[in-house]
Amino acid sequence: MDANIVLIPGDGIGPEIIAEAQRVLEVVATRFGHSFNFTSCPLGGNAIDNFGTALPDETLEACGNSDSILLGAVGGPKWDDPNAKVRPEQGLLKLRKELALFANLRPLKMYSALAEASPLKPEYIEGVDILFFRELTGGIYFGESKRETLDDGSERAVNEMVYTTSEIERIVRLAGEAARKRRGKLTSVDKANVLEVSRLWRSVAQSVVDADFSDLNYDVVLVDAMAMHLINRAKDFDVVVTGNMFGDILTDEGSMLPGSLGLLPSASLGESGPGLYEPIHGSAPDIAGQGIANPLATVLASAMMLDHSLGLTDEARALEEVVENVLNAGHRTADIADGGETLSTVEMGQKVIDGLNG
Ligand code: NAD
């Protein structure tokens, strides 16, 4: 296949990890007979410095015309002034909004070779392999908000939590399709015992499942219970779908389980058009420029891109398998080091390439 991929290196370690992901994708293309055309675009702090805006029009246009987008990370202390008129994160938020990326996918997979890095005992994390679908453009983060002073001088603040039938349907449908390609289990998380919005979420999710996904093993879990299950029986879950705020909290809780930020990818998808793939970590300014960042989260984000945007499922699985083999062989960057020799960003990228070529 021919695919146009926009690369957004961003700030901090972004350019270092994107360079490795690009090298890896070029080898995937050669090995499987595809042609990937890469265009590199500015976004974030570097775009503010060079163009005065966090999201230049050319970047937005290139992204809109692409098949998929791979992003490093944006931001850093240089652009952290709270009074600044433009901030790096605005570029990323605007890009997600312009491309109508309403579904945030976060896989949570444990690598047995890294069991020691987890804050949990091995028996709780072994075999954990969850794919979260967090709704990204609705719910309480996008409802109306207001703050008012009451007669007695105290204040009152309000945030509205809003979901519509169609917003719920489309993300449950995406999650259902993903569950069908995985282990066939779908869990919807809500707070239907308290919130009207969650009661709508639950009934719409049930209708979607009844109509189109009756082959799946489907259940519903309250968000407070889910927070506990993630710690004591995470391996029981396959695909989990939930709203914006619950997803925000649960995916961050989940990201602690593997014990390393450097291994976790994510994707943001819309109904059609390109998806945006990135590691969940930030621009790590404390190690930028040292050549020691772990590129594996970005390599795994590339695997998600092959799967979800380019339909190259075999290639995605092959890449994920190579990453697992590299870890099983004991290769480590400094962030996941176990006392042995540590590899540079480029050396880790090369291990993945060697695995693909081997
Ligand atoms: P961070 O994720 O950048 O770093 C947290 C810690 O993890 C640091 O010690 C860092 O060195 C380490 N780390 C992160 N990624 C690593 C990797 N691949 N290899 C090795 N070590 C790694 O979080 P932070 O320090 O809170 O944020 C730094 C900047 O990144 C901030 O400006 C923040 O706004 C931005 N940020 C951007 C995104 C994004 O672009 N999507 C996400 C989160 C944070």
Tab-separated table of C-alpha atoms and ligand atoms in Angstrom:
chain	number	residue	atom	x	y	z
A	1	MET	CA	0.000	0.000	0.000
A	2	ASP	CA	0.934	3.674	-0.455
A	3	ALA	CA	0.419	5.788	2.669
A	4	ASN	CA	1.042	9.447	3.445
A	5	ILE	CA	2.179	9.816	7.025
A	6	VAL	CA	2.647	13.173	8.733
A	7	LEU	CA	5.385	13.143	11.370
A	8	ILE	CA	5.206	15.754	14.122
A	9	PRO	CA	8.447	15.536	16.102
A	10	GLY	CA	7.433	18.379	18.476
A	11	ASP	CA	9.642	19.444	21.378
A	12	GLY	CA	12.106	17.993	23.884
A	13	ILE	CA	12.771	14.293	23.198
A	14	GLY	CA	10.104	14.336	20.452
A	15	PRO	CA	12.531	14.602	17.503
A	16	GLU	CA	14.754	11.821	18.932
A	17	ILE	CA	11.939	9.291	19.359
A	18	ILE	CA	10.178	10.171	16.100
A	19	ALA	CA	13.447	9.650	14.189
A	20	GLU	CA	13.599	6.077	15.512
A	21	ALA	CA	9.926	5.414	14.774
A	22	GLN	CA	10.465	6.626	11.203
A	23	ARG	CA	13.470	4.309	10.743
A	24	VAL	CA	11.381	1.421	12.074
A	25	LEU	CA	8.417	2.232	9.797
A	26	GLU	CA	10.729	2.395	6.789
A	27	VAL	CA	11.893	-1.141	7.557
A	28	VAL	CA	8.271	-2.301	8.003
A	29	ALA	CA	7.493	-0.811	4.571
A	30	THR	CA	10.434	-2.580	2.917
A	31	ARG	CA	9.806	-5.904	4.611
A	32	PHE	CA	6.078	-6.011	3.828
A	33	GLY	CA	6.183	-4.318	0.404
A	34	HIS	CA	4.557	-0.961	1.186
A	35	SER	CA	5.474	2.617	0.412
A	36	PHE	CA	5.229	5.189	3.210
A	37	ASN	CA	5.702	8.858	2.293
A	38	PHE	CA	6.683	10.978	5.297
A	39	THR	CA	6.113	14.717	5.730
A	40	SER	CA	7.521	16.398	8.820
A	41	CYS	CA	5.489	19.279	10.302
A	42	PRO	CA	5.951	21.753	13.170
A	43	LEU	CA	3.609	21.834	16.188
A	44	GLY	CA	3.946	23.073	19.765
A	45	GLY	CA	6.825	25.079	21.185
A	46	ASN	CA	9.020	24.872	18.074
A	47	ALA	CA	6.096	26.167	15.993
A	48	ILE	CA	5.568	29.061	18.424
A	49	ASP	CA	9.261	29.988	18.119
A	50	ASN	CA	9.333	29.816	14.327
A	51	PHE	CA	5.801	30.762	13.274
A	52	GLY	CA	4.233	32.504	16.296
A	53	THR	CA	1.488	29.881	16.547
A	54	ALA	CA	1.342	26.430	18.135
A	55	LEU	CA	-0.499	24.967	15.112
A	56	PRO	CA	0.567	26.500	11.779
A	57	ASP	CA	-2.075	26.340	9.011
A	58	GLU	CA	0.299	24.255	6.864
A	59	THR	CA	0.542	21.617	9.607
A	60	LEU	CA	-3.232	21.410	9.941
A	61	GLU	CA	-3.649	21.138	6.183
A	62	ALA	CA	-0.963	18.437	5.839
A	63	CYS	CA	-2.539	16.470	8.702
A	64	GLY	CA	-6.026	16.745	7.197
A	65	ASN	CA	-4.746	15.428	3.857
A	66	SER	CA	-2.733	12.568	5.351
A	67	ASP	CA	-3.590	8.941	6.039
A	68	SER	CA	-2.273	9.183	9.589
A	69	ILE	CA	-0.236	11.304	11.956
A	70	LEU	CA	2.563	10.275	14.311
A	71	LEU	CA	3.434	12.750	17.067
A	72	GLY	CA	6.371	12.831	19.513
A	73	ALA	CA	5.444	15.274	22.279
A	74	VAL	CA	5.031	19.001	22.742
A	75	GLY	CA	5.853	21.474	25.479
A	76	GLY	CA	8.659	22.307	27.860
A	77	PRO	CA	9.821	24.880	30.403
A	78	LYS	CA	10.697	27.417	27.686
A	79	TRP	CA	6.988	27.846	26.889
A	80	ASP	CA	5.595	27.315	30.403
A	81	ASP	CA	4.879	30.943	31.312
A	82	PRO	CA	1.234	30.841	32.527
A	83	ASN	CA	0.720	34.357	31.143
A	84	ALA	CA	1.953	33.460	27.661
A	85	LYS	CA	-0.543	34.225	24.889
A	86	VAL	CA	0.187	30.979	23.037
A	87	ARG	CA	1.069	27.664	24.619
A	88	PRO	CA	2.286	24.420	22.987
A	89	GLU	CA	-0.671	22.342	24.263
A	90	GLN	CA	-3.107	24.636	22.436
A	91	GLY	CA	-1.714	23.324	19.156
A	92	LEU	CA	-2.392	19.723	20.081
A	93	LEU	CA	-5.884	20.448	21.439
A	94	LYS	CA	-6.783	22.403	18.308
A	95	LEU	CA	-5.455	19.645	16.048
A	96	ARG	CA	-7.583	17.046	17.867
A	97	LYS	CA	-10.632	19.312	17.632
A	98	GLU	CA	-10.167	20.224	13.950
A	99	LEU	CA	-9.807	16.562	12.997
A	100	ALA	CA	-12.825	15.613	15.184
A	101	LEU	CA	-10.836	12.970	17.049
A	102	PHE	CA	-13.441	11.833	19.567
A	103	ALA	CA	-12.009	8.491	20.655
A	104	ASN	CA	-8.840	8.122	22.657
A	105	LEU	CA	-7.417	4.602	22.659
A	106	ARG	CA	-4.932	3.557	25.293
A	107	PRO	CA	-3.644	0.006	25.402
A	108	LEU	CA	-2.374	-1.250	28.724
A	109	LYS	CA	-0.201	-4.269	28.243
A	110	MET	CA	2.178	-5.845	30.725
A	111	TYR	CA	5.506	-7.193	29.606
A	112	SER	CA	6.564	-10.113	31.775
A	113	ALA	CA	10.208	-9.120	31.248
A	114	LEU	CA	9.438	-5.840	33.040
A	115	ALA	CA	7.322	-7.236	35.887
A	116	GLU	CA	9.864	-5.892	38.373
A	117	ALA	CA	9.192	-2.309	37.251
A	118	SER	CA	5.532	-2.460	38.311
A	119	PRO	CA	4.518	-1.163	41.729
A	120	LEU	CA	2.155	-4.169	41.957
A	121	LYS	CA	3.059	-7.760	42.742
A	122	PRO	CA	3.610	-9.877	39.582
A	123	GLU	CA	0.508	-12.010	40.237
A	124	TYR	CA	-1.707	-8.909	39.846
A	125	ILE	CA	-0.230	-7.696	36.571
A	126	GLU	CA	0.751	-10.850	34.721
A	127	GLY	CA	-1.300	-11.245	31.548
A	128	VAL	CA	-2.932	-7.810	31.764
A	129	ASP	CA	-3.868	-6.641	28.258
A	130	ILE	CA	-6.570	-3.937	28.176
A	131	LEU	CA	-7.554	-1.492	25.455
A	132	PHE	CA	-9.282	1.602	26.841
A	133	PHE	CA	-11.635	3.704	24.706
A	134	ARG	CA	-12.057	7.115	26.320
A	135	GLU	CA	-14.560	9.546	24.794
A	136	LEU	CA	-12.502	12.680	24.132
A	137	THR	CA	-14.687	15.527	22.921
A	138	GLY	CA	-17.776	15.488	25.153
A	139	GLY	CA	-18.824	15.070	28.761
A	140	ILE	CA	-18.042	17.319	31.685
A	141	TYR	CA	-14.823	18.742	30.206
A	142	PHE	CA	-16.809	20.304	27.355
A	143	GLY	CA	-20.083	21.201	29.124
A	144	GLU	CA	-20.919	24.765	30.085
A	145	SER	CA	-19.226	26.061	33.192
A	146	LYS	CA	-19.863	29.061	35.386
A	147	ARG	CA	-18.820	30.574	38.660
A	148	GLU	CA	-20.868	33.068	40.648
A	149	THR	CA	-20.680	34.964	43.904
A	150	LEU	CA	-23.596	34.335	46.260
A	151	ASP	CA	-25.307	36.919	48.471
A	152	ASP	CA	-23.245	35.885	51.497
A	153	GLY	CA	-20.013	36.490	49.549
A	154	SER	CA	-19.170	32.803	49.086
A	155	GLU	CA	-18.849	31.342	45.597
A	156	ARG	CA	-20.656	28.685	43.619
A	157	ALA	CA	-19.241	26.872	40.596
A	158	VAL	CA	-21.013	24.633	38.083
A	159	ASN	CA	-19.804	22.259	35.356
A	160	GLU	CA	-22.390	20.606	33.158
A	161	MET	CA	-21.911	16.998	32.099
A	162	VAL	CA	-23.565	16.377	28.754
A	163	TYR	CA	-23.684	13.384	26.417
A	164	THR	CA	-25.962	12.784	23.464
A	165	THR	CA	-27.130	9.457	22.056
A	166	SER	CA	-24.965	9.795	18.949
A	167	GLU	CA	-21.822	10.652	20.915
A	168	ILE	CA	-22.259	7.501	22.994
A	169	GLU	CA	-23.214	5.284	20.057
A	170	ARG	CA	-20.167	6.117	17.951
A	171	ILE	CA	-17.578	5.369	20.637
A	172	VAL	CA	-19.313	2.202	21.840
A	173	ARG	CA	-19.397	1.047	18.230
A	174	LEU	CA	-15.649	1.672	17.766
A	175	ALA	CA	-14.915	-0.137	21.014
A	176	GLY	CA	-17.158	-3.051	20.007
A	177	GLU	CA	-15.356	-3.432	16.690
A	178	ALA	CA	-12.007	-3.476	18.481
A	179	ALA	CA	-13.255	-6.062	21.006
A	180	ARG	CA	-14.361	-8.293	18.148
A	181	LYS	CA	-10.790	-8.257	16.768
A	182	ARG	CA	-9.357	-9.019	20.227
A	183	ARG	CA	-10.685	-11.391	22.901
A	184	GLY	CA	-14.362	-10.551	22.364
A	185	LYS	CA	-15.008	-8.904	25.732
A	186	LEU	CA	-16.416	-5.373	26.100
A	187	THR	CA	-16.935	-3.508	29.379
A	188	SER	CA	-18.738	-0.173	29.624
A	189	VAL	CA	-17.887	1.958	32.658
A	190	ASP	CA	-20.318	4.534	34.064
A	191	LYS	CA	-21.828	5.897	37.268
A	192	ALA	CA	-25.436	5.017	36.464
A	193	ASN	CA	-26.388	4.610	40.132
A	194	VAL	CA	-25.985	8.391	40.573
A	195	LEU	CA	-25.742	10.303	37.289
A	196	GLU	CA	-28.537	10.776	34.735
A	197	VAL	CA	-25.884	11.154	32.016
A	198	SER	CA	-24.567	7.717	32.954
A	199	ARG	CA	-28.067	6.222	32.811
A	200	LEU	CA	-28.309	7.466	29.222
A	201	TRP	CA	-24.787	6.131	28.548
A	202	ARG	CA	-25.769	2.716	29.902
A	203	SER	CA	-29.002	2.400	27.940
A	204	VAL	CA	-27.463	3.619	24.661
A	205	ALA	CA	-24.460	1.299	25.079
A	206	GLN	CA	-26.819	-1.621	25.726
A	207	SER	CA	-28.845	-0.796	22.578
A	208	VAL	CA	-25.702	-0.667	20.428
A	209	VAL	CA	-24.524	-4.001	21.809
A	210	ASP	CA	-27.966	-5.629	21.388
A	211	ALA	CA	-28.225	-4.404	17.802
A	212	ASP	CA	-24.697	-4.983	16.508
A	213	PHE	CA	-22.467	-6.755	19.021
A	214	SER	CA	-24.514	-9.547	20.569
A	215	ASP	CA	-21.585	-11.883	19.821
A	216	LEU	CA	-19.454	-10.058	22.422
A	217	ASN	CA	-19.189	-10.884	26.108
A	218	TYR	CA	-20.546	-7.545	27.399
A	219	ASP	CA	-20.792	-6.170	30.900
A	220	VAL	CA	-21.110	-2.853	32.760
A	221	VAL	CA	-19.079	-1.741	35.759
A	222	LEU	CA	-19.413	1.335	37.972
A	223	VAL	CA	-16.418	3.655	37.760
A	224	ASP	CA	-15.563	3.424	41.463
A	225	ALA	CA	-15.549	-0.377	41.268
A	226	MET	CA	-13.448	-0.201	38.091
A	227	ALA	CA	-10.808	1.860	39.923
A	228	MET	CA	-10.465	-1.063	42.366
A	229	HIS	CA	-10.629	-3.812	39.728
A	230	LEU	CA	-7.734	-2.203	37.838
A	231	ILE	CA	-5.559	-2.888	40.839
A	232	ASN	CA	-6.753	-6.339	41.876
A	233	ARG	CA	-8.125	-8.052	38.747
A	234	ALA	CA	-7.067	-6.045	35.708
A	235	LYS	CA	-6.425	-9.228	33.736
A	236	ASP	CA	-10.199	-9.889	33.574
A	237	PHE	CA	-10.738	-6.961	31.165
A	238	ASP	CA	-10.270	-6.753	27.405
A	239	VAL	CA	-11.812	-3.602	25.854
A	240	VAL	CA	-13.136	-0.929	28.228
A	241	VAL	CA	-15.235	1.995	26.970
A	242	THR	CA	-16.088	5.046	29.052
A	243	GLY	CA	-16.710	8.796	29.064
A	244	ASN	CA	-14.196	11.615	29.072
A	245	MET	CA	-13.559	12.249	32.761
A	246	PHE	CA	-13.821	8.629	33.926
A	247	GLY	CA	-11.482	7.639	31.082
A	248	ASP	CA	-9.025	10.368	31.976
A	249	ILE	CA	-8.727	9.119	35.535
A	250	LEU	CA	-8.823	5.369	34.846
A	251	THR	CA	-6.234	5.492	32.044
A	252	ASP	CA	-3.835	7.475	34.211
A	253	GLU	CA	-4.355	4.992	37.036
A	254	GLY	CA	-3.744	2.188	34.552
A	255	SER	CA	-0.585	3.780	33.191
A	256	MET	CA	1.064	3.231	36.563
A	257	LEU	CA	0.666	-0.537	36.353
A	258	PRO	CA	3.521	-1.265	33.938
A	259	GLY	CA	5.864	1.010	35.876
A	260	SER	CA	7.244	2.844	32.854
A	261	LEU	CA	5.847	5.713	30.839
A	262	GLY	CA	8.313	4.918	28.065
A	263	LEU	CA	6.291	1.910	26.884
A	264	LEU	CA	2.750	3.236	26.583
A	265	PRO	CA	1.265	4.414	23.270
A	266	SER	CA	-2.076	6.038	22.507
A	267	ALA	CA	-4.250	6.891	19.542
A	268	SER	CA	-6.958	9.458	18.895
A	269	LEU	CA	-9.483	8.518	16.222
A	270	GLY	CA	-12.422	10.143	14.487
A	271	GLU	CA	-15.256	8.599	12.491
A	272	SER	CA	-13.201	8.894	9.308
A	273	GLY	CA	-10.005	10.628	8.265
A	274	PRO	CA	-6.535	10.323	9.750
A	275	GLY	CA	-5.861	9.158	13.297
A	276	LEU	CA	-3.292	10.754	15.587
A	277	TYR	CA	-0.806	8.402	17.254
A	278	GLU	CA	1.568	9.318	20.059
A	279	PRO	CA	3.296	8.050	23.186
A	280	ILE	CA	1.428	8.955	26.392
A	281	HIS	CA	4.527	10.522	27.930
A	282	GLY	CA	5.490	14.177	27.490
A	283	SER	CA	8.556	15.853	26.016
A	284	ALA	CA	10.809	14.849	28.963
A	285	PRO	CA	12.834	18.089	28.954
A	286	ASP	CA	15.056	16.702	31.726
A	287	ILE	CA	16.641	14.217	29.293
A	288	ALA	CA	16.114	15.970	25.935
A	289	GLY	CA	19.165	16.072	23.691
A	290	GLN	CA	20.995	13.344	25.630
A	291	GLY	CA	20.059	10.528	23.260
A	292	ILE	CA	18.791	8.316	26.091
A	293	ALA	CA	14.988	8.549	25.693
A	294	ASN	CA	13.101	5.294	25.305
A	295	PRO	CA	11.636	5.202	21.768
A	296	LEU	CA	9.465	2.106	22.359
A	297	ALA	CA	6.208	3.919	23.243
A	298	THR	CA	6.469	5.763	19.922
A	299	VAL	CA	7.323	2.529	18.098
A	300	LEU	CA	4.235	0.940	19.696
A	301	ALA	CA	2.186	4.018	18.687
A	302	SER	CA	3.407	3.309	15.133
A	303	ALA	CA	2.102	-0.248	15.473
A	304	MET	CA	-1.311	1.141	16.523
A	305	MET	CA	-1.196	3.389	13.455
A	306	LEU	CA	-0.489	0.444	11.153
A	307	ASP	CA	-3.441	-1.390	12.686
A	308	HIS	CA	-6.135	1.271	13.101
A	309	SER	CA	-5.433	3.794	10.305
A	310	LEU	CA	-3.684	1.766	7.619
A	311	GLY	CA	-5.431	-1.588	8.132
A	312	LEU	CA	-2.051	-3.379	8.302
A	313	THR	CA	-2.910	-5.721	11.171
A	314	ASP	CA	-0.245	-8.356	10.458
A	315	GLU	CA	2.443	-5.685	10.268
A	316	ALA	CA	1.234	-4.173	13.552
A	317	ARG	CA	1.312	-7.541	15.330
A	318	ALA	CA	4.775	-8.271	13.911
A	319	LEU	CA	6.095	-4.962	15.237
A	320	GLU	CA	4.541	-5.496	18.681
A	321	GLU	CA	6.040	-8.977	18.798
A	322	VAL	CA	9.486	-7.614	17.958
A	323	VAL	CA	9.236	-5.059	20.794
A	324	GLU	CA	8.288	-7.837	23.208
A	325	ASN	CA	11.209	-9.970	21.981
A	326	VAL	CA	13.626	-7.040	22.399
A	327	LEU	CA	12.487	-6.646	26.018
A	328	ASN	CA	12.583	-10.396	26.641
A	329	ALA	CA	16.168	-10.417	25.365
A	330	GLY	CA	17.018	-7.991	28.181
A	331	HIS	CA	17.603	-4.832	26.132
A	332	ARG	CA	16.863	-1.723	28.176
A	333	THR	CA	17.003	2.051	27.913
A	334	ALA	CA	17.909	3.942	31.100
A	335	ASP	CA	14.286	4.481	32.224
A	336	ILE	CA	13.635	0.724	32.436
A	337	ALA	CA	17.177	-0.351	33.320
A	338	ASP	CA	17.576	-3.246	35.744
A	339	GLY	CA	21.197	-2.618	36.640
A	340	GLY	CA	22.660	-3.988	33.398
A	341	GLU	CA	23.901	-2.209	30.310
A	342	THR	CA	21.633	0.550	28.961
A	343	LEU	CA	21.034	1.401	25.329
A	344	SER	CA	20.762	4.820	23.726
A	345	THR	CA	17.617	5.876	21.849
A	346	VAL	CA	19.240	5.006	18.514
A	347	GLU	CA	20.585	1.668	19.768
A	348	MET	CA	17.107	0.671	21.015
A	349	GLY	CA	15.640	1.695	17.652
A	350	GLN	CA	18.272	-0.482	15.983
A	351	LYS	CA	17.341	-3.494	18.150
A	352	VAL	CA	13.769	-3.215	16.864
A	353	ILE	CA	15.023	-2.898	13.278
A	354	ASP	CA	17.293	-5.933	13.730
A	355	GLY	CA	14.307	-7.854	15.097
A	356	LEU	CA	12.203	-6.918	12.061
A	357	ASN	CA	14.973	-7.899	9.685
A	358	GLY	CA	15.805	-11.079	11.568
B	1	NAD	P1	7.058	13.669	30.924
B	1	NAD	O1	6.226	12.497	30.542
B	1	NAD	O2	7.648	14.443	29.820
B	1	NAD	O3	8.244	13.194	31.879
B	1	NAD	C1	8.013	12.566	33.136
B	1	NAD	C2	9.277	11.739	33.526
B	1	NAD	O4	9.333	10.586	32.687
B	1	NAD	C3	10.583	12.500	33.288
B	1	NAD	O5	11.513	12.169	34.293
B	1	NAD	C4	11.059	11.992	31.946
B	1	NAD	O6	12.463	12.033	31.780
B	1	NAD	C5	10.536	10.560	31.947
B	1	NAD	N1	10.209	10.115	30.576
B	1	NAD	C6	9.129	10.475	29.845
B	1	NAD	N2	9.191	9.896	28.641
B	1	NAD	C7	10.318	9.165	28.608
B	1	NAD	C8	10.943	8.348	27.622
B	1	NAD	N3	10.394	8.139	26.422
B	1	NAD	N4	12.123	7.765	27.924
B	1	NAD	C9	12.683	7.931	29.137
B	1	NAD	N5	12.148	8.686	30.115
B	1	NAD	C10	10.985	9.294	29.853
B	1	NAD	O7	6.121	14.591	31.840
B	1	NAD	P2	6.391	16.049	32.411
B	1	NAD	O8	7.830	16.167	32.838
B	1	NAD	O9	5.314	16.275	33.378
B	1	NAD	O10	6.123	17.020	31.182
B	1	NAD	C11	7.151	17.590	30.379
B	1	NAD	C12	6.516	18.421	29.291
B	1	NAD	O11	5.768	17.578	28.418
B	1	NAD	C13	5.544	19.478	29.816
B	1	NAD	O12	5.747	20.673	29.080
B	1	NAD	C14	4.192	18.892	29.538
B	1	NAD	O13	3.209	19.880	29.343
B	1	NAD	C15	4.464	18.135	28.258
B	1	NAD	N6	3.520	17.031	27.969
B	1	NAD	C16	3.184	16.833	26.682
B	1	NAD	C17	2.369	15.789	26.330
B	1	NAD	C18	2.034	15.588	24.883
B	1	NAD	O14	2.687	16.152	24.025
B	1	NAD	N7	1.023	14.785	24.547
B	1	NAD	C19	1.901	14.904	27.308
B	1	NAD	C20	2.292	15.105	28.638
B	1	NAD	C21	3.116	16.168	28.951
